[in-house]
mmCIF file of C-alpha atoms in Angstrom:
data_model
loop_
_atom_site.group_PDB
_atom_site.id
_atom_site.type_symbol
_atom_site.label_atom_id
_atom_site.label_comp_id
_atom_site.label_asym_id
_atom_site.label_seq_id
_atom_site.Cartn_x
_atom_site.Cartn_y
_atom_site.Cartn_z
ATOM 1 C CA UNK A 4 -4.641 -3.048 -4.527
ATOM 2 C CA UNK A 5 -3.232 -1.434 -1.636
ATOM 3 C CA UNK A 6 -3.754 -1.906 1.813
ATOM 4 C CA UNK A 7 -5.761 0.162 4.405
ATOM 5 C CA UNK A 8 -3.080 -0.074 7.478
ATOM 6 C CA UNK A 9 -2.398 3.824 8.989
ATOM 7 C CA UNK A 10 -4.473 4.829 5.982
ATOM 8 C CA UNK A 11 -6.246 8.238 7.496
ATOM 9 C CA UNK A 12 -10.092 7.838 6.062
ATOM 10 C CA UNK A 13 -12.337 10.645 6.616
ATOM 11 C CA UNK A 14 -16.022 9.059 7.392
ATOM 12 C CA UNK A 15 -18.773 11.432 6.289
ATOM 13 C CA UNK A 16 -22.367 9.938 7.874
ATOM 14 C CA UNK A 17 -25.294 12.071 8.945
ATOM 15 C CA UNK A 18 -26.740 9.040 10.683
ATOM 16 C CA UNK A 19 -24.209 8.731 13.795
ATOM 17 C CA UNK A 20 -25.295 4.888 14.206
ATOM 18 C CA UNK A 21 -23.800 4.047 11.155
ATOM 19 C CA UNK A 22 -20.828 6.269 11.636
ATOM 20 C CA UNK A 23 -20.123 4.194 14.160
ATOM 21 C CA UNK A 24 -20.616 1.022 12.182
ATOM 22 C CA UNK A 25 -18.333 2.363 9.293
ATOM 23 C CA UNK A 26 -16.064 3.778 11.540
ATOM 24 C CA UNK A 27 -15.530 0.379 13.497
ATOM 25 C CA UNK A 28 -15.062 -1.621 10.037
ATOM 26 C CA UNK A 29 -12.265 1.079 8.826
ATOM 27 C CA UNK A 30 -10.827 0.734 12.272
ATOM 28 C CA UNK A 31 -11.042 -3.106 12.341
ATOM 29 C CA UNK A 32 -9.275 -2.647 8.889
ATOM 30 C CA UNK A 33 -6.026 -0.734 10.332
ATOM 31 C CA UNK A 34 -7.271 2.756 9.055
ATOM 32 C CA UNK A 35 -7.259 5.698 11.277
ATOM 33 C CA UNK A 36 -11.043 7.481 11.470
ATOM 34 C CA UNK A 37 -10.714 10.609 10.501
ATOM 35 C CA UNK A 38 -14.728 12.315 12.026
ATOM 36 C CA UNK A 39 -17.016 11.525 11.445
ATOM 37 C CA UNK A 40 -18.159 14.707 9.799
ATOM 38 C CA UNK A 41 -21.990 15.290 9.930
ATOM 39 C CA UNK A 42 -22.241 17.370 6.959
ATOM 40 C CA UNK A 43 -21.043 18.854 4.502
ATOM 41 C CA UNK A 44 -18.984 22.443 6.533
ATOM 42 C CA UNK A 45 -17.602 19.684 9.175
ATOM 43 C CA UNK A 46 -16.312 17.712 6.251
ATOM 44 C CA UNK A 47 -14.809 20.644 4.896
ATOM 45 C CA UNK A 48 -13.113 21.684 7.751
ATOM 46 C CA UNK A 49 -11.548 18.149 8.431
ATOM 47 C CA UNK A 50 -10.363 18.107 5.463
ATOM 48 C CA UNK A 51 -8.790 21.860 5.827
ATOM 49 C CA UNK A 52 -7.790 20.872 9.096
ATOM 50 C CA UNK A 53 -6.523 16.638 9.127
ATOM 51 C CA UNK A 54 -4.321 15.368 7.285
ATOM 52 C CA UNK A 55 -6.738 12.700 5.355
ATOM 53 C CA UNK A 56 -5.957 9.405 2.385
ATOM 54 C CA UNK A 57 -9.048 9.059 1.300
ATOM 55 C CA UNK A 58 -12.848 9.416 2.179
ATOM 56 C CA UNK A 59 -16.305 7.205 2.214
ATOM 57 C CA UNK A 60 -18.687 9.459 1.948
ATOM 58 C CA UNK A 61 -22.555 9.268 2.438
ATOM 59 C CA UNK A 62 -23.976 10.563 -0.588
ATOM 60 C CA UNK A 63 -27.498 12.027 1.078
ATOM 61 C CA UNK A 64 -26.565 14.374 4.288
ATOM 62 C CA UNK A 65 -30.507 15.093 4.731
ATOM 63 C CA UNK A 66 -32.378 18.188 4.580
ATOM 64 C CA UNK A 67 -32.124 17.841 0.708
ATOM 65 C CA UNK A 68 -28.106 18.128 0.719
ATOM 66 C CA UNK A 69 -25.816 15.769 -0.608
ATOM 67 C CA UNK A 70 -21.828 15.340 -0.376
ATOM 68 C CA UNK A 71 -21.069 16.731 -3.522
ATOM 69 C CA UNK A 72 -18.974 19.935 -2.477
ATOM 70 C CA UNK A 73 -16.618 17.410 -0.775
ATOM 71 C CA UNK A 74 -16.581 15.055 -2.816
ATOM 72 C CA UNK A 75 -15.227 18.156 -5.493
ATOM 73 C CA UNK A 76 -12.962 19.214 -2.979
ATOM 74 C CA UNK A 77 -11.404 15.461 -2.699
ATOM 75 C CA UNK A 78 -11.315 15.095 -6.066
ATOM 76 C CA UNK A 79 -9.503 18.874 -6.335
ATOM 77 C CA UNK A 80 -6.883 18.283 -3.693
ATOM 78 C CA UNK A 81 -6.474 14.088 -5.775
ATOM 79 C CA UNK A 82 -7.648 12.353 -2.324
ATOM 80 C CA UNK A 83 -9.321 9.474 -2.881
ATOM 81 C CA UNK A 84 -12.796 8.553 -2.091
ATOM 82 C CA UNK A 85 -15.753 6.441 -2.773
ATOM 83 C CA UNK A 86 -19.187 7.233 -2.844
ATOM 84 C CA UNK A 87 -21.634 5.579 0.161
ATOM 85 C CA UNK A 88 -25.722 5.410 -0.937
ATOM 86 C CA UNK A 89 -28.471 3.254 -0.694
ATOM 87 C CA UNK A 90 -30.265 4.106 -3.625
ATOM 88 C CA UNK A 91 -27.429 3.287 -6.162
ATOM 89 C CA UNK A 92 -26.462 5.653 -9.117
ATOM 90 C CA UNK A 93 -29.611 7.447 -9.246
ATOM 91 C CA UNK A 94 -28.203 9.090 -5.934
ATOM 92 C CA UNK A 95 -25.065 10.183 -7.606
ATOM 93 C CA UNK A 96 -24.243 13.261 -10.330
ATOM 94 C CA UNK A 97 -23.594 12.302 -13.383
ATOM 95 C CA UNK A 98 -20.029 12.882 -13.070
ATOM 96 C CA UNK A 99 -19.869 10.945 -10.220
ATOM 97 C CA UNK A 100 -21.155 7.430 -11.244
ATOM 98 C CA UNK A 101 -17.703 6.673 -12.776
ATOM 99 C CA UNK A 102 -16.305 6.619 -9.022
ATOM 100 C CA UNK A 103 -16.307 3.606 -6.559
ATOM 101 C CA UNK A 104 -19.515 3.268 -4.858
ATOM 102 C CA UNK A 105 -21.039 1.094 -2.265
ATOM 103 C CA UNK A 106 -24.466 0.449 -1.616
ATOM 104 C CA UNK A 107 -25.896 0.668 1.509
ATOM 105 C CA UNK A 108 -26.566 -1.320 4.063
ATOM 106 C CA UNK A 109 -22.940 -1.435 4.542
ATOM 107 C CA UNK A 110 -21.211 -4.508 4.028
ATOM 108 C CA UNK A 111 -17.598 -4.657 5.902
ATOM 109 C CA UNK A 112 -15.776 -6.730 2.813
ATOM 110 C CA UNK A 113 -17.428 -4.417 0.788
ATOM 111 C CA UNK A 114 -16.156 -1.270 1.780
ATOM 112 C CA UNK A 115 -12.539 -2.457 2.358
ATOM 113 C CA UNK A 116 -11.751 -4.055 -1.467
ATOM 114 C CA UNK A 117 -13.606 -1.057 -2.519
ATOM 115 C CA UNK A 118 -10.967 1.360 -0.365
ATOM 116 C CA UNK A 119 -8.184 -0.655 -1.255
ATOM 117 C CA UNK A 120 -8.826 0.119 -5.463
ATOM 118 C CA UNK A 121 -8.197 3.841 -4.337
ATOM 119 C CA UNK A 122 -4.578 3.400 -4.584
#
């Protein structure tokens, strides 16, 4: 597994409480917070305009949308990411549920052994 130091991780949260929480344990974890992005066009545009490693991204953005443009856009461009839900695979495309997931409420150790298997 690799490790997360200088590793630029693009948070995509629609809740910007837990943002902040995720964006604290990727900082605590030596990445560099790319966002957060809100939704899916400020995603996009980070990742048109950043230079980005990987992702975590919230699977549900609300009002009915989900992350899966970016997450087809990661997976396009070969950035890695992992998938961020509370309501398991039933959240996810089908195509999706092969990728790393972690289940909400976030847990810190959690997301960072899941991050490192990106690379």
């Amino acid at each position: 597994m690799g490790s997360l130091k200088g590793k630029r991780v693009l948070v995509v949260e629609d809740e910007p409480l837990i943002a902040i929480v995720l964006a604290d344990i990727l900082e605590d974890a030596g990445c560099v917070v790319v966002g957060p992005a809100y939704d899916t066009d400020q995603a996009l545009a980070r990742i048109s305009s950043d230079a980005i490693d990987a992702a975590v991204l919230d699977v549900n953005l609300g009002s009915g949308l989900t992350s899966a443009p970016v997450a087809d856009v990661l997976a396009a461009r070969s950035i890695p990411f992992i998938f961020a839900t509370g309501y398991g695979d039933n959240a996810l495309r089908a195509e999706d549920r092969k990728r790393f997931r972690v289940d909400k409420p976030y847990n810190a150790d959690k997301i960072r052994e899941t991050l490192k298997k990106c690379w």
